[in-house]
Amino acid sequence: MVLSKAASESDVSVHSTFASRYVRHSLPRFKMSENSIPKEAAYQIINDELMLDGNPRLNLASFVTTWMEPECDKLVLAAINKNYVDMDEYPVTTELQNRCVNIIAHLFNAPLGDDETAVGVGTVGSSEAIMLAGLAFKRKWQNKMKELGKPHDKPNIVTGANVQVCWEKFARYFEVELKEVKLTEGYYVMDPKKAVEMVDENTICVAAILGSTLNGEFEDVKLLNDLLVEKNKETGWDTPIHVDAASGGFIAPFLYPELEWDFRLPLVKSINVSGHKYGLVYAGIGWAIWRTKDDLPDELIFHINYLGSDQPTFTLNFSKGSSQIIAQYYQLIRLGHEGYRNIMENCQENAMVLKEGLEKTGRFTIVSKDHGVPLVAFSLTDNSRHNEFEISDMLRRFGWIVPAYTMPPDAQHITVLRVVIREDFSRTLAERLVLDIEKVLHELDTIPSRVTEKLAADENHAVVEKKTALEVQREVTDAWRKMVADKKKTKGVC
């Protein structure tokens, strides 16, 4: 089943000016045509429509890599026809994935001996990696409860309300209760103390986020580990930790090498990271790494041999491209510690340039932290007349894609704008963005408020009650959130 909606369902045909020299009749949009068309016409029809997409380099909503070196692009193109699952036919590609797993495991301080190989797998992204890690925790918990003769049908997982939607997918798809620690205004990550209080005998793991998508902040995995160690001693449980390092896994080892968040902590049993974020590879690659072989139940691993030799596999999908795996290996050997450190430091410096520029306007409150993922999340200090959604909409005129969104419960009355600083976002672009934001603010100051005036003019409100500033802010935020949802059915923050 495909859940999709075409941009214009009333227009059932495809038109192209350039293709008219080859095609004299309109092509059906939603059905396959009877006849073939020239390759030049097919290319031009698609290329013309794609010009209306946003510019990936100016898409400041996404953490996903939008630029790689030309040499890496060549490797990607050369391997684009290789199906990774054909391990016996493409043994070198399989070897490169194994090298990546071991390099990343060592980067995360996995307790490996000199002759030990790491336990991990390449995935399509962190979403698949999280599904696999969650399944491993669920199966280990079920096996333990069966041995103890206890019920094993109501597993739960403890997270913060700031987790990415893939955690909700895991919980729903694999029938695990998701217990969320609510956020509070000014504190937009999971509180370790509250998380540990929610842990019970049915908790398969606590998920910590190294780099929240909301404001880039790292959760305190060290404190979570220490508190959970004490609770496990008191109760006799052995509740583990998974670290969702999708955004921060390729940042912390280079910017904050002394920060303890990884396998140096005894309860951290698995980690996922997105190679296509700060791993600096195009979209389509993630990694799941386990502490030891004992942390991945062998019963979840499939052994197949119909393509040649024995091939152990632990993935949700089967076929996938080889290009991103090869690109990841390229980046790891090309950059090394020095290269990754230089890039992350540069991203952090550019984030500070943007932050300082926004602060100088005197119009914004910075919500993000200096310590974490290089991004800037900010809110209007005064949004009584205009709000963050209007700024986001108007920045589109300059080509910028800057998301505006509300925080999760219980801070949903707070609205923020977020700019992710990637490798290809230069200092010049940071300075230019500040100038364009100032232009938008100036224009907004000269036009009437769109939401607050509508609320004030509502004839259904016969009695006007005096409202607090927080009540007004929540009312305006709710109105805009409904307007945005109705307009484009918000897909969430990536």
Coordinates of C-alpha atoms in Angstrom, one line a residue:
M1 CA 0.0 0.0 0.0
V2 CA 1.4 3.4 -1.0
L3 CA 0.2 6.4 1.0
S4 CA 0.6 9.3 -1.4
K5 CA -1.2 12.3 -2.8
A6 CA -0.5 13.9 -6.1
A7 CA 0.0 17.6 -6.3
S8 CA -2.8 18.1 -8.8
E9 CA -5.2 15.2 -9.2
S10 CA -7.5 17.2 -11.4
D11 CA -4.8 17.4 -14.1
V12 CA -4.6 13.9 -15.4
S13 CA -1.9 14.5 -18.1
V14 CA 1.7 15.5 -18.3
H15 CA 2.8 18.4 -20.6
S16 CA 6.2 19.5 -21.8
T17 CA 7.1 22.3 -24.1
F18 CA 10.5 20.9 -24.9
A19 CA 9.1 17.4 -25.5
S20 CA 6.6 18.7 -28.1
R21 CA 9.1 18.1 -30.8
Y22 CA 8.9 14.4 -29.9
V23 CA 5.4 14.1 -28.3
R24 CA 2.4 15.8 -29.8
H25 CA -0.1 14.5 -27.3
S26 CA -0.3 14.8 -23.5
L27 CA 0.9 11.8 -21.6
P28 CA -1.3 10.2 -18.9
R29 CA -0.2 11.2 -15.4
F30 CA -1.4 8.3 -13.4
K31 CA -1.6 5.5 -16.0
M32 CA 1.1 4.0 -18.2
S33 CA 0.8 5.2 -21.8
E34 CA 0.4 2.7 -24.6
N35 CA 3.4 4.0 -26.6
S36 CA 7.0 4.7 -25.8
I37 CA 8.5 8.2 -26.0
P38 CA 12.1 9.2 -26.8
K39 CA 14.6 9.2 -24.0
E40 CA 15.2 12.9 -24.5
A41 CA 11.5 13.7 -24.0
A42 CA 11.2 11.5 -20.9
Y43 CA 14.3 13.2 -19.4
Q44 CA 13.0 16.7 -20.2
I45 CA 9.5 16.1 -18.8
I46 CA 10.9 14.9 -15.5
N47 CA 13.7 17.5 -15.3
D48 CA 11.3 20.3 -15.8
E49 CA 9.1 19.3 -12.9
L50 CA 12.1 18.7 -10.6
M51 CA 13.2 22.3 -11.1
L52 CA 10.3 23.2 -8.8
D53 CA 11.8 21.3 -5.9
G54 CA 13.6 23.2 -3.3
N55 CA 17.4 23.5 -3.5
P56 CA 18.9 20.8 -1.2
R57 CA 21.8 23.1 -0.3
L58 CA 19.4 25.6 1.1
N59 CA 17.3 23.0 2.8
L60 CA 18.2 24.0 6.4
A61 CA 15.5 21.7 7.8
S62 CA 17.4 18.5 7.1
F63 CA 20.4 16.9 8.8
V64 CA 21.0 14.8 5.7
T65 CA 24.2 15.3 3.7
T66 CA 23.7 17.2 0.4
W67 CA 27.3 17.4 -0.8
M68 CA 30.2 15.0 -1.3
E69 CA 33.5 15.3 -3.1
P70 CA 33.5 14.5 -6.9
E71 CA 35.7 11.5 -6.3
C72 CA 33.1 10.0 -3.9
D73 CA 30.4 10.8 -6.4
K74 CA 32.2 8.7 -9.0
L75 CA 32.4 5.8 -6.6
V76 CA 28.7 6.1 -5.9
L77 CA 27.8 6.1 -9.6
A78 CA 30.1 3.2 -10.4
A79 CA 28.4 1.0 -7.7
I80 CA 24.8 2.1 -8.3
N81 CA 24.0 -1.2 -10.1
K82 CA 25.3 -3.4 -7.3
N83 CA 22.8 -5.1 -5.0
Y84 CA 24.5 -5.3 -1.6
V85 CA 22.7 -8.5 -0.6
D86 CA 24.7 -10.4 -3.3
M87 CA 27.5 -10.9 -0.8
D88 CA 29.1 -13.8 -2.6
E89 CA 29.1 -12.0 -5.9
Y90 CA 30.4 -8.7 -4.4
P91 CA 32.8 -9.9 -1.7
V92 CA 34.8 -6.6 -1.7
T93 CA 31.7 -4.5 -1.0
T94 CA 30.8 -6.9 1.9
E95 CA 34.4 -6.5 3.2
L96 CA 34.0 -2.7 3.1
Q97 CA 30.8 -2.8 5.1
N98 CA 32.6 -5.0 7.7
R99 CA 35.4 -2.5 7.9
C100 CA 33.0 0.4 8.4
V101 CA 31.3 -1.5 11.3
N102 CA 34.6 -2.1 13.0
I103 CA 35.8 1.5 12.5
I104 CA 32.6 2.9 13.9
A105 CA 32.6 0.4 16.8
H106 CA 36.1 1.4 17.8
L107 CA 35.1 5.1 17.4
F108 CA 32.3 4.3 20.0
N109 CA 34.8 2.6 22.3
A110 CA 33.4 -0.9 22.0
P111 CA 35.2 -3.3 24.3
L112 CA 37.0 -5.3 21.6
G113 CA 40.1 -7.4 21.9
D114 CA 42.9 -7.3 19.4
D115 CA 41.5 -10.3 17.5
E116 CA 37.8 -9.5 18.0
T117 CA 35.5 -8.2 15.3
A118 CA 32.7 -5.8 16.0
V119 CA 29.0 -6.7 15.9
G120 CA 27.0 -4.5 13.7
V121 CA 25.2 -4.0 10.4
G122 CA 24.7 -1.3 7.8
T123 CA 21.1 -0.2 7.4
V124 CA 19.1 2.1 5.1
G125 CA 19.1 4.7 7.9
S126 CA 18.8 5.1 11.6
S127 CA 15.1 4.2 11.5
E128 CA 15.9 0.7 10.4
A129 CA 18.9 0.5 12.9
I130 CA 16.5 1.5 15.7
M131 CA 14.0 -1.1 14.7
L132 CA 16.7 -3.8 14.8
A133 CA 18.1 -2.6 18.1
G134 CA 14.6 -2.5 19.6
L135 CA 13.9 -6.0 18.4
A136 CA 17.1 -7.3 20.0
F137 CA 16.1 -5.8 23.3
K138 CA 12.6 -7.1 23.1
R139 CA 13.7 -10.6 22.3
K140 CA 16.3 -10.7 25.1
W141 CA 13.7 -9.4 27.6
Q142 CA 11.2 -12.0 26.5
N143 CA 13.7 -14.8 26.8
K144 CA 14.6 -13.7 30.3
M145 CA 11.0 -13.4 31.4
K146 CA 10.2 -16.9 30.0
E147 CA 13.1 -18.3 32.0
L148 CA 11.7 -16.7 35.1
G149 CA 8.2 -18.0 34.4
K150 CA 6.8 -14.5 34.2
P151 CA 4.5 -12.8 31.7
H152 CA 6.3 -11.5 28.6
D153 CA 3.5 -10.0 26.6
K154 CA 3.6 -6.3 27.8
P155 CA 7.1 -4.9 27.1
N156 CA 7.7 -1.2 27.3
I157 CA 10.4 1.2 26.4
V158 CA 11.2 4.5 28.1
T159 CA 12.1 7.6 26.1
G160 CA 11.8 11.4 26.1
A161 CA 8.9 13.0 24.3
N162 CA 11.6 14.6 22.0
V163 CA 12.4 11.3 20.3
Q164 CA 12.1 11.1 16.5
V165 CA 9.0 9.5 15.0
C166 CA 10.8 6.3 14.2
W167 CA 10.6 5.3 17.9
E168 CA 6.8 5.7 17.8
K169 CA 6.9 3.5 14.6
F170 CA 8.9 0.8 16.4
A171 CA 6.5 0.8 19.4
R172 CA 3.4 0.6 17.2
Y173 CA 4.7 -1.9 14.7
F174 CA 6.3 -4.3 17.2
E175 CA 3.7 -3.9 20.0
V176 CA 5.9 -2.2 22.6
E177 CA 4.4 0.4 25.0
L178 CA 6.2 3.7 24.6
K179 CA 6.5 5.5 27.9
E180 CA 7.6 9.1 27.3
V181 CA 9.1 11.6 29.7
K182 CA 7.3 14.8 29.1
L183 CA 9.3 18.0 28.4
T184 CA 9.0 21.3 30.2
E185 CA 9.6 24.8 29.1
G186 CA 13.3 25.5 29.0
Y187 CA 14.3 21.8 29.2
Y188 CA 13.7 20.1 25.9
V189 CA 15.4 16.7 26.4
M190 CA 14.7 13.7 28.5
D191 CA 15.2 14.1 32.3
P192 CA 17.3 11.0 33.4
K193 CA 15.8 11.0 36.9
K194 CA 12.2 11.0 35.6
A195 CA 13.1 8.3 33.0
V196 CA 14.6 6.0 35.6
E197 CA 11.5 6.5 37.8
M198 CA 9.3 5.2 34.9
V199 CA 11.4 2.0 34.5
D200 CA 9.7 -1.2 35.7
E201 CA 10.3 -4.9 35.3
N202 CA 8.8 -4.8 31.8
T203 CA 11.1 -2.1 30.5
I204 CA 13.2 -3.6 27.7
C205 CA 15.5 -0.5 27.6
V206 CA 15.8 3.2 28.1
A207 CA 16.5 5.1 24.9
A208 CA 18.7 8.2 25.2
I209 CA 19.2 10.7 22.4
L210 CA 22.6 12.1 21.5
G211 CA 21.5 15.1 19.6
S212 CA 17.8 15.9 19.9
T213 CA 16.2 16.9 16.5
L214 CA 14.4 19.7 18.4
N215 CA 17.4 21.7 19.6
G216 CA 20.5 19.6 19.0
E217 CA 21.1 19.0 22.7
F218 CA 22.8 15.9 24.0
E219 CA 21.0 14.0 26.7
D220 CA 23.0 13.1 29.8
V221 CA 23.7 9.5 29.1
K222 CA 26.3 9.2 31.9
L223 CA 23.8 10.3 34.5
L224 CA 21.2 8.0 33.1
N225 CA 23.7 5.1 33.3
D226 CA 24.6 5.8 36.9
L227 CA 21.0 6.2 38.0
L228 CA 20.0 3.0 36.2
V229 CA 22.9 1.1 37.7
E230 CA 21.7 1.9 41.2
K231 CA 18.1 1.0 40.3
N232 CA 19.2 -2.3 38.8
K233 CA 21.1 -3.1 42.1
E234 CA 18.0 -2.3 44.2
T235 CA 15.6 -4.3 42.1
G236 CA 17.7 -7.1 40.7
W237 CA 16.8 -6.0 37.1
D238 CA 19.3 -5.5 34.3
T239 CA 17.5 -2.7 32.3
P240 CA 19.9 -1.6 29.5
I241 CA 20.4 1.6 27.5
H242 CA 20.3 2.2 23.8
V243 CA 21.8 5.4 22.5
D244 CA 20.1 7.0 19.5
A245 CA 23.2 8.8 18.1
A246 CA 21.7 9.4 14.7
S247 CA 22.8 13.0 14.6
G248 CA 25.5 13.2 17.3
G249 CA 27.4 9.9 16.8
F250 CA 29.8 11.4 14.2
I251 CA 30.1 14.7 16.2
A252 CA 30.8 13.8 19.8
P253 CA 33.9 11.7 19.2
F254 CA 35.6 14.6 17.4
L255 CA 34.2 17.7 19.3
Y256 CA 33.8 16.2 22.7
P257 CA 36.1 13.2 23.0
E258 CA 36.0 13.2 26.8
L259 CA 32.2 13.0 26.9
E260 CA 31.1 9.6 28.2
W261 CA 28.0 8.5 26.3
D262 CA 29.0 5.4 24.4
F263 CA 30.2 1.9 25.2
R264 CA 32.5 3.2 27.9
L265 CA 29.3 3.2 30.0
P266 CA 28.5 -0.5 31.0
L267 CA 24.7 -0.3 30.5
V268 CA 25.0 1.0 26.9
K269 CA 24.3 -2.2 24.9
S270 CA 23.7 -0.8 21.4
I271 CA 24.1 2.5 19.4
N272 CA 22.7 3.6 16.1
V273 CA 24.1 6.4 14.0
S274 CA 23.2 7.9 10.6
G275 CA 26.0 7.8 8.1
H276 CA 23.9 10.1 5.9
K277 CA 23.9 12.8 8.5
Y278 CA 27.2 13.9 10.0
G279 CA 28.8 10.7 8.7
L280 CA 28.8 12.9 5.5
V281 CA 27.2 10.4 3.1
Y282 CA 24.2 11.0 0.8
A283 CA 20.8 9.7 2.1
G284 CA 20.4 5.9 2.5
I285 CA 22.9 4.7 5.1
G286 CA 22.8 4.1 8.8
W287 CA 24.6 1.8 11.3
A288 CA 23.6 -0.3 14.2
I289 CA 26.4 -1.4 16.5
W290 CA 26.1 -3.8 19.5
R291 CA 28.4 -3.9 22.5
T292 CA 29.2 -7.6 22.3
K293 CA 27.8 -10.7 20.5
D294 CA 25.8 -11.6 23.6
D295 CA 23.7 -8.4 23.1
L296 CA 22.4 -9.5 19.8
P297 CA 20.3 -12.7 20.1
D298 CA 21.5 -15.2 17.5
E299 CA 18.0 -16.3 16.8
L300 CA 17.3 -13.0 15.1
I301 CA 20.2 -13.6 12.6
F302 CA 19.2 -15.4 9.4
H303 CA 21.7 -17.6 7.5
I304 CA 21.0 -17.9 3.8
N305 CA 23.0 -19.7 1.1
Y306 CA 21.0 -19.7 -2.1
L307 CA 23.2 -16.9 -3.5
G308 CA 26.4 -18.8 -2.9
S309 CA 28.2 -19.1 0.5
D310 CA 26.6 -18.8 3.9
Q311 CA 25.4 -15.2 4.5
P312 CA 24.3 -14.1 7.9
T313 CA 21.9 -11.2 7.7
F314 CA 19.9 -9.1 10.3
T315 CA 18.0 -6.5 8.4
L316 CA 14.3 -5.6 7.8
N317 CA 14.8 -5.3 4.1
F318 CA 16.8 -7.6 1.8
S319 CA 17.9 -5.8 -1.4
K320 CA 19.6 -2.4 -1.1
G321 CA 22.2 -0.4 -3.0
S322 CA 25.9 -0.7 -2.3
S323 CA 26.8 2.9 -3.2
Q324 CA 26.3 4.5 0.2
I325 CA 28.3 1.8 2.0
I326 CA 31.2 2.4 -0.4
A327 CA 30.8 6.2 0.1
Q328 CA 30.9 5.8 3.9
Y329 CA 34.1 3.8 3.7
Y330 CA 35.5 6.6 1.4
Q331 CA 34.7 9.3 3.9
L332 CA 36.2 7.3 6.9
I333 CA 39.5 6.6 5.2
R334 CA 39.6 10.0 3.3
L335 CA 39.0 12.2 6.3
G336 CA 40.2 10.2 9.3
H337 CA 40.1 11.8 12.8
E338 CA 41.7 15.0 11.5
G339 CA 39.3 15.6 8.7
Y340 CA 36.1 14.8 10.6
R341 CA 37.3 17.0 13.5
N342 CA 38.0 19.9 11.2
I343 CA 34.6 19.7 9.5
M344 CA 32.7 19.4 12.8
E345 CA 34.7 22.4 14.3
N346 CA 33.9 24.4 11.2
C347 CA 30.2 23.6 11.4
Q348 CA 30.2 24.6 15.1
E349 CA 31.9 27.9 14.4
N350 CA 29.4 28.7 11.6
A351 CA 26.6 27.9 14.0
M352 CA 28.0 30.4 16.4
V353 CA 28.2 33.0 13.6
L354 CA 24.5 32.5 12.9
K355 CA 23.6 32.5 16.6
E356 CA 25.4 35.8 17.2
G357 CA 23.8 37.4 14.1
L358 CA 20.3 36.4 15.3
E359 CA 21.0 37.7 18.8
K360 CA 22.1 41.1 17.5
T361 CA 18.7 41.6 15.9
G362 CA 17.3 41.7 19.4
R363 CA 14.2 39.8 18.2
F364 CA 15.0 36.2 19.1
T365 CA 15.5 33.9 22.0
I366 CA 18.0 31.1 21.3
V367 CA 16.6 27.7 22.3
S368 CA 19.5 25.5 21.2
K369 CA 22.6 24.8 23.2
D370 CA 26.2 25.6 22.2
H371 CA 27.2 22.1 23.3
G372 CA 25.7 19.5 21.0
V373 CA 24.8 19.2 17.3
P374 CA 25.7 22.3 15.3
L375 CA 22.3 23.9 14.8
V376 CA 20.5 27.0 15.9
A377 CA 17.0 26.8 17.2
F378 CA 15.3 30.1 18.0
S379 CA 12.0 31.7 18.9
L380 CA 10.6 35.2 18.6
T381 CA 10.9 37.1 21.8
D382 CA 7.6 38.7 21.0
N383 CA 5.2 36.8 18.8
S384 CA 2.0 38.7 19.7
R385 CA 1.7 40.2 16.2
H386 CA 3.6 37.7 14.0
N387 CA 5.0 34.3 14.7
E388 CA 7.6 31.8 13.6
F389 CA 5.4 30.2 11.0
E390 CA 5.2 33.5 9.1
I391 CA 8.9 33.9 9.1
S392 CA 9.3 30.3 7.8
D393 CA 6.9 31.0 4.9
M394 CA 8.4 34.3 3.9
L395 CA 12.0 33.0 3.9
R396 CA 10.9 30.7 1.1
R397 CA 10.9 33.8 -1.1
F398 CA 14.7 33.9 -0.8
G399 CA 15.1 30.2 -1.4
W400 CA 15.7 29.3 2.3
I401 CA 13.9 26.2 3.7
V402 CA 13.8 26.9 7.4
P403 CA 11.2 24.8 9.4
A404 CA 9.0 26.1 12.1
Y405 CA 7.4 23.7 14.6
T406 CA 6.0 23.4 18.0
M407 CA 7.7 21.5 20.8
P408 CA 6.3 18.1 22.1
P409 CA 4.2 17.8 25.3
D410 CA 4.3 19.5 27.8
A411 CA 6.0 22.4 26.0
Q412 CA 3.8 22.4 22.9
H413 CA 3.0 26.1 23.3
I414 CA 6.6 26.9 22.4
T415 CA 7.3 27.4 18.7
V416 CA 10.8 27.5 17.2
L417 CA 12.6 27.9 14.0
R418 CA 15.6 25.6 13.4
V419 CA 18.7 25.9 11.1
V420 CA 20.9 22.8 10.8
I421 CA 24.5 23.6 10.0
R422 CA 26.0 21.1 7.6
E423 CA 29.4 20.9 5.9
D424 CA 28.2 22.7 2.8
F425 CA 26.7 25.6 4.8
S426 CA 29.4 28.3 4.7
R427 CA 30.0 31.3 6.9
T428 CA 28.9 33.5 3.9
L429 CA 25.6 31.7 3.8
A430 CA 25.2 32.1 7.5
E431 CA 25.7 35.9 7.2
R432 CA 23.4 36.0 4.2
L433 CA 20.6 34.1 6.1
V434 CA 20.7 36.7 8.9
L435 CA 20.4 39.5 6.4
D436 CA 17.4 37.8 4.8
I437 CA 15.8 37.2 8.2
E438 CA 16.1 40.9 9.0
K439 CA 14.4 41.7 5.7
V440 CA 11.6 39.4 6.6
L441 CA 11.2 40.9 10.1
H442 CA 11.1 44.4 8.6
E443 CA 8.4 43.4 6.1
L444 CA 6.4 41.7 8.9
D445 CA 6.6 44.9 10.9
T446 CA 4.9 46.8 8.1
I447 CA 1.9 44.5 7.6
P448 CA -1.0 43.7 9.9
S449 CA -1.1 40.6 12.0
R450 CA -2.8 37.7 10.2
V451 CA -3.7 35.5 13.1
T452 CA -4.2 37.8 16.1
E453 CA -6.5 40.1 14.1
K454 CA -8.6 37.2 13.0
L455 CA -9.0 36.0 16.6
A456 CA -9.9 39.5 17.7
A457 CA -12.4 40.0 14.9
D458 CA -14.2 36.7 15.5
E459 CA -17.8 37.7 15.9
N460 CA -18.6 34.5 17.9
H461 CA -16.7 36.0 20.8
A462 CA -19.4 38.2 22.3
V463 CA -17.6 38.5 25.6
V464 CA -13.9 39.4 25.4
E465 CA -12.0 38.0 28.4
K466 CA -8.7 39.3 29.6
K467 CA -6.1 36.6 28.7
T468 CA -2.6 36.1 30.0
A469 CA 0.4 36.4 27.7
L470 CA 0.9 32.6 27.8
E471 CA -2.8 32.0 26.9
V472 CA -2.5 34.4 23.9
Q473 CA 0.7 32.7 22.8
R474 CA -0.9 29.2 23.1
E475 CA -4.0 30.4 21.2
V476 CA -1.9 31.9 18.4
T477 CA 0.4 28.8 18.2
D478 CA -2.6 26.4 18.0
A479 CA -4.2 28.5 15.3
W480 CA -1.0 28.5 13.2
R481 CA -0.4 24.8 13.8
K482 CA -3.9 24.0 12.5
M483 CA -3.4 26.3 9.5
V484 CA 0.0 24.6 8.6
A485 CA -1.5 21.1 9.2
D486 CA -4.4 21.8 7.0
K487 CA -2.2 23.3 4.3
K488 CA 0.5 20.7 3.9
K489 CA -0.2 17.9 6.5
T490 CA 2.9 18.4 8.5
K491 CA 5.3 15.4 8.0
G492 CA 7.3 16.0 11.2
V493 CA 10.9 17.2 11.8
C494 CA 13.7 15.2 10.4

